[in-house]
CSV table of C-alpha atoms in Angstrom, one decimal:
chain,number,residue,atom,x,y,z
Y,1,MET,CA,-12.7,10.8,-1.5
Y,2,PRO,CA,-16.1,11.2,0.1
Y,3,PRO,CA,-16.1,13.8,3.0
Y,4,GLU,CA,-17.4,11.1,5.5
Y,5,THR,CA,-14.4,8.8,4.9
Y,6,ILE,CA,-12.3,8.6,8.0
Y,7,ILE,CA,-8.6,8.4,7.4
Y,8,GLU,CA,-7.1,6.1,10.0
Y,9,VAL,CA,-3.9,7.5,11.5
Y,10,SER,CA,-3.2,5.1,14.4
Y,11,GLY,CA,0.2,3.6,14.2
Y,12,VAL,CA,1.3,6.2,11.6
Y,13,SER,CA,4.4,8.2,12.5
Y,14,GLY,CA,4.6,12.0,12.8
Y,15,GLN,CA,1.2,12.5,14.6
Y,16,ARG,CA,0.5,15.0,17.3
Y,17,GLY,CA,-2.5,15.8,19.4
Y,18,PRO,CA,-5.7,13.9,19.9
Y,19,ALA,CA,-6.1,11.1,17.3
Y,20,ASP,CA,-9.8,11.7,17.0
Y,21,HIS,CA,-9.8,15.5,16.7
Y,22,LYS,CA,-12.0,16.7,13.9
Y,23,ARG,CA,-9.4,19.2,12.8
Y,24,ARG,CA,-7.0,16.3,12.0
Y,25,GLN,CA,-9.6,14.8,9.6
Y,26,GLU,CA,-10.2,18.3,8.0
Y,27,ILE,CA,-6.5,18.6,7.4
Y,28,LEU,CA,-6.3,15.1,5.9
Y,29,GLN,CA,-9.3,15.7,3.7
Y,30,ALA,CA,-7.8,19.0,2.4
Y,31,ALA,CA,-4.4,17.2,1.8
Y,32,ASP,CA,-6.1,14.4,-0.1
Y,33,GLU,CA,-7.8,17.0,-2.4
Y,34,HIS,CA,-4.6,18.8,-3.0
Y,35,PHE,CA,-2.5,15.7,-3.6
Y,36,ARG,CA,-5.1,14.5,-6.1
Y,37,LEU,CA,-5.2,17.8,-8.0
Y,38,TYR,CA,-1.6,19.0,-7.8
Y,39,GLY,CA,0.5,16.0,-6.5
Y,40,TYR,CA,2.3,15.4,-3.2
Y,41,ARG,CA,5.5,17.2,-4.2
Y,42,LYS,CA,3.9,20.4,-5.4
Y,43,THR,CA,1.6,20.7,-2.4
Y,44,THR,CA,2.9,22.7,0.6
Y,45,LEU,CA,1.6,22.8,4.2
Y,46,ALA,CA,0.7,26.4,3.5
Y,47,ASP,CA,-1.5,25.3,0.6
Y,48,ILE,CA,-3.3,22.8,2.8
Y,49,ALA,CA,-3.7,25.3,5.7
Y,50,LYS,CA,-5.0,28.0,3.4
Y,51,SER,CA,-7.7,25.8,1.8
Y,52,ILE,CA,-9.4,25.2,5.2
Y,53,HIS,CA,-8.7,28.7,6.6
Y,54,LEU,CA,-6.0,27.7,9.1
Y,55,SER,CA,-2.5,29.0,9.7
Y,56,THR,CA,0.5,26.8,8.8
Y,57,PRO,CA,1.7,26.7,12.4
Y,58,TYR,CA,-1.7,25.3,13.4
Y,59,ILE,CA,-1.0,22.3,11.2
Y,60,TYR,CA,1.9,21.5,13.4
Y,61,LYS,CA,-0.4,20.9,16.3
Y,62,PHE,CA,-1.4,17.6,14.5
Y,63,PHE,CA,1.4,16.7,12.2
Y,64,ASP,CA,5.2,17.3,12.6
Y,65,SER,CA,5.8,17.7,8.8
Y,66,LYS,CA,4.2,17.4,5.4
Y,67,GLN,CA,5.7,13.9,5.2
Y,68,ALA,CA,3.6,13.0,8.3
Y,69,ILE,CA,0.5,13.9,6.4
Y,70,GLY,CA,1.8,12.0,3.4
Y,71,GLU,CA,2.4,9.0,5.6
Y,72,ALA,CA,-1.2,9.0,6.8
Y,73,MET,CA,-2.5,9.4,3.2
Y,74,CYS,CA,-0.1,6.7,1.9
Y,75,TRP,CA,-1.1,4.2,4.6
Y,76,HIS,CA,-4.7,5.0,3.8
Y,77,CYS,CA,-4.0,3.9,0.3
Y,78,LEU,CA,-1.7,0.9,1.0
Y,79,GLY,CA,-3.9,-0.3,3.8
Y,80,ALA,CA,-6.8,-0.4,1.3
Y,81,VAL,CA,-4.7,-2.5,-1.0
Y,82,LEU,CA,-4.1,-5.0,1.7
Y,83,ALA,CA,-7.8,-5.1,2.6
Y,84,HIS,CA,-8.7,-5.6,-1.0
Y,85,LEU,CA,-6.2,-8.4,-1.3
Y,86,GLU,CA,-7.4,-10.2,1.8
Y,87,GLY,CA,-11.0,-9.8,0.5
Y,88,SER,CA,-10.0,-11.5,-2.8
Y,89,LEU,CA,-8.3,-14.4,-1.0
Y,90,SER,CA,-11.4,-15.0,1.2
Y,91,GLU,CA,-13.3,-15.9,-2.0
Y,92,THR,CA,-11.4,-19.2,-2.4
Y,93,ASN,CA,-10.3,-22.0,0.0
Y,94,SER,CA,-7.5,-23.2,-2.3
Y,95,PRO,CA,-4.0,-22.2,-1.0
Y,96,VAL,CA,-2.7,-22.6,-4.6
Y,97,GLU,CA,-5.3,-20.2,-6.0
Y,98,ARG,CA,-4.8,-17.8,-3.1
Y,99,LEU,CA,-1.1,-17.6,-3.8
Y,100,ARG,CA,-1.9,-16.8,-7.4
Y,101,ARG,CA,-4.3,-14.1,-6.3
Y,102,VAL,CA,-1.6,-12.5,-4.2
Y,103,PHE,CA,0.6,-11.9,-7.2
Y,104,ILE,CA,-2.2,-11.1,-9.7
Y,105,GLY,CA,-4.0,-8.9,-7.2
Y,106,LEU,CA,-1.0,-6.8,-6.4
Y,107,GLU,CA,-0.2,-6.4,-10.1
Y,108,ARG,CA,-3.8,-5.3,-11.1
Y,109,ILE,CA,-4.1,-2.8,-8.3
Y,110,SER,CA,-0.7,-1.3,-8.9
Y,111,TRP,CA,-1.2,-1.0,-12.6
Y,112,GLN,CA,-4.7,0.5,-12.2
Y,113,LEU,CA,-3.4,3.1,-9.6
Y,114,PHE,CA,-0.5,4.0,-11.9
Y,115,ASN,CA,-2.8,4.5,-14.9
Y,116,GLU,CA,-5.9,6.0,-13.3
Y,117,GLN,CA,-4.7,7.9,-10.3
Y,118,LYS,CA,-1.4,9.5,-11.4
Y,119,LYS,CA,-1.2,12.0,-8.5
Y,120,ILE,CA,-1.9,9.5,-5.8
Y,121,TYR,CA,0.6,7.2,-7.4
Y,122,GLU,CA,3.2,10.0,-7.1
Y,123,LEU,CA,2.6,10.0,-3.4
Y,124,VAL,CA,3.1,6.2,-3.2
Y,125,SER,CA,6.2,6.5,-5.3
Y,126,ALA,CA,7.6,9.1,-2.9
Y,127,SER,CA,7.0,6.8,0.0
Y,128,PHE,CA,9.0,4.1,-1.6
Y,129,GLU,CA,11.8,6.4,-2.7
Y,130,GLU,CA,12.1,7.9,0.7
Y,131,HIS,CA,11.6,4.7,2.7
Y,132,TRP,CA,8.6,5.8,4.7
Y,133,GLU,CA,7.4,3.7,7.6
Y,134,SER,CA,4.1,3.2,5.7
Y,135,VAL,CA,6.0,1.2,3.1
Y,136,GLY,CA,7.6,-1.1,5.7
Y,137,ARG,CA,4.2,-1.6,7.3
Y,138,PHE,CA,2.7,-2.5,3.9
Y,139,GLN,CA,5.5,-4.9,3.0
Y,140,ASP,CA,5.1,-6.6,6.4
Y,141,GLY,CA,1.5,-7.0,5.6
Y,142,ILE,CA,2.3,-8.7,2.3
Y,143,VAL,CA,4.6,-11.1,4.3
Y,144,GLU,CA,1.8,-11.8,6.7
Y,145,VAL,CA,-0.7,-12.5,4.0
Y,146,THR,CA,1.8,-14.8,2.3
Y,147,ARG,CA,2.6,-16.6,5.6
Y,148,LYS,CA,-1.0,-17.4,6.2
Y,149,VAL,CA,-1.4,-18.9,2.7
Y,150,VAL,CA,1.8,-21.0,3.1
Y,151,ILE,CA,0.6,-22.2,6.5
Y,152,GLN,CA,-2.7,-23.3,5.1
Y,153,GLY,CA,-1.0,-25.1,2.2
Y,154,ARG,CA,1.3,-26.9,4.6
Y,155,GLU,CA,-1.6,-27.9,6.9
Y,156,SER,CA,-3.6,-29.3,3.9
Y,157,GLY,CA,-0.5,-31.2,2.7
Y,158,GLU,CA,-0.3,-29.3,-0.6
Y,159,PHE,CA,2.9,-27.4,0.2
Y,160,GLU,CA,6.3,-28.7,1.4
Y,161,ARG,CA,7.3,-28.4,5.0
Y,162,LYS,CA,11.1,-28.6,4.9
Y,163,THR,CA,11.9,-25.0,4.2
Y,164,PRO,CA,11.6,-22.7,7.3
Y,165,LEU,CA,8.3,-20.9,7.2
Y,166,GLU,CA,9.7,-17.5,7.7
Y,167,GLU,CA,12.3,-18.0,4.9
Y,168,THR,CA,9.6,-19.2,2.5
Y,169,SER,CA,7.1,-16.4,3.3
Y,170,ARG,CA,9.6,-13.6,3.0
Y,171,ALA,CA,11.1,-15.0,-0.2
Y,172,ILE,CA,7.7,-15.2,-1.9
Y,173,ALA,CA,6.7,-11.8,-0.6
Y,174,ARG,CA,9.9,-10.4,-2.1
Y,175,MET,CA,9.0,-11.9,-5.5
Y,176,THR,CA,5.7,-10.0,-5.5
Y,177,GLU,CA,7.6,-6.7,-5.4
Y,178,LEU,CA,8.2,-7.1,-9.1
Y,179,PHE,CA,4.6,-6.3,-9.6
Y,180,TYR,CA,3.9,-3.5,-7.2
Y,181,HIS,CA,7.1,-1.6,-6.5
Y,182,PRO,CA,6.9,1.7,-8.4
Y,183,SER,CA,10.4,1.4,-9.9
Y,184,PHE,CA,9.2,-1.8,-11.7
Y,185,VAL,CA,5.7,-0.6,-12.5
Y,186,ARG,CA,7.0,2.6,-14.1
Y,187,GLN,CA,9.3,0.5,-16.4
Y,188,ALA,CA,6.4,-1.6,-17.7
Y,189,SER,CA,4.8,-0.4,-20.9
Y,190,LYS,CA,1.7,-2.5,-20.3
Y,191,SER,CA,0.0,-4.7,-17.8
Y,192,GLN,CA,2.2,-7.4,-16.4
Y,193,GLU,CA,-0.6,-9.8,-15.4
Y,194,ASP,CA,0.7,-12.7,-17.5
Y,195,GLU,CA,4.2,-12.3,-16.0
Y,196,ALA,CA,2.7,-12.1,-12.5
Y,197,LEU,CA,0.8,-15.4,-13.1
Y,198,ALA,CA,4.0,-17.0,-14.5
Y,199,VAL,CA,6.0,-16.0,-11.4
Y,200,ALA,CA,3.2,-17.1,-9.1
Y,201,ASN,CA,3.2,-20.5,-10.8
Y,202,VAL,CA,7.0,-20.8,-10.4
Y,203,ALA,CA,6.5,-20.1,-6.7
Y,204,ILE,CA,3.7,-22.7,-6.4
Y,205,ARG,CA,5.8,-25.3,-8.2
Y,206,SER,CA,8.6,-24.7,-5.7
Y,207,LEU,CA,6.2,-25.3,-2.8
Y,208,THR,CA,4.5,-28.4,-4.3
Y,209,ALA,CA,7.5,-30.2,-5.7
C-alpha cells in the first residue's frame, strides 16, 4: 500500500480519538505492512507499536483492540471491492448485464484476492468467521447495489414487478455469497466464473419470466 493512501475509518467500530490524527494513519499503515507480511492472526499490537516506535498502551488511544485495527483494514479492502463493482456496473446501461457483472465481478475479485494476496485474504476470512461489523456493512452494500439494478430493470420493463423489491434484492444478494464468502471460495479448486455466470442467468430468468 502506498504511504500516501488514506485508510478511511469513519463508521468503523472500535475507534478512539480524533479521526484525522496522523498517528492513526501511521498505526494503520504499520498494521497493513504486518498483516501483508505475517498475517492478521500472527500480528500483535506490540508488533505494530514497535515497528513505529510507540508503546502498546499508546495504540489504545486510537483503537480499543487489534480487531478494531483489523476492522478498519478489512473495510478498506471490502469497501474497495464495492467501489470496483460499482465502477464496472457504470460501464453498461443494461440491467441484465449489470446483474451478471455483480455475480462475475464478486467472483473474480474474491478469487484474485484468495490467490494473489493470501495474508490479506486471511484478514477477510477472520472478519467473516468472527462476524465483524465490516462484513455486515459489505453485505448491506451488495444488497444496495442489487436493489438499484432491480429497480432499474423494473423501470425499464425488463424485470417483473410482482415480487416485493426488498425480498428480491436480498434473495439475489444472498445468491452472490456463493462466489465471495471465504468458506465457499476456499472449497473451490479453480475459478468459479462459469458457475457465477450460470447462477446470474438463473436469477435473470426469474426476473424476466
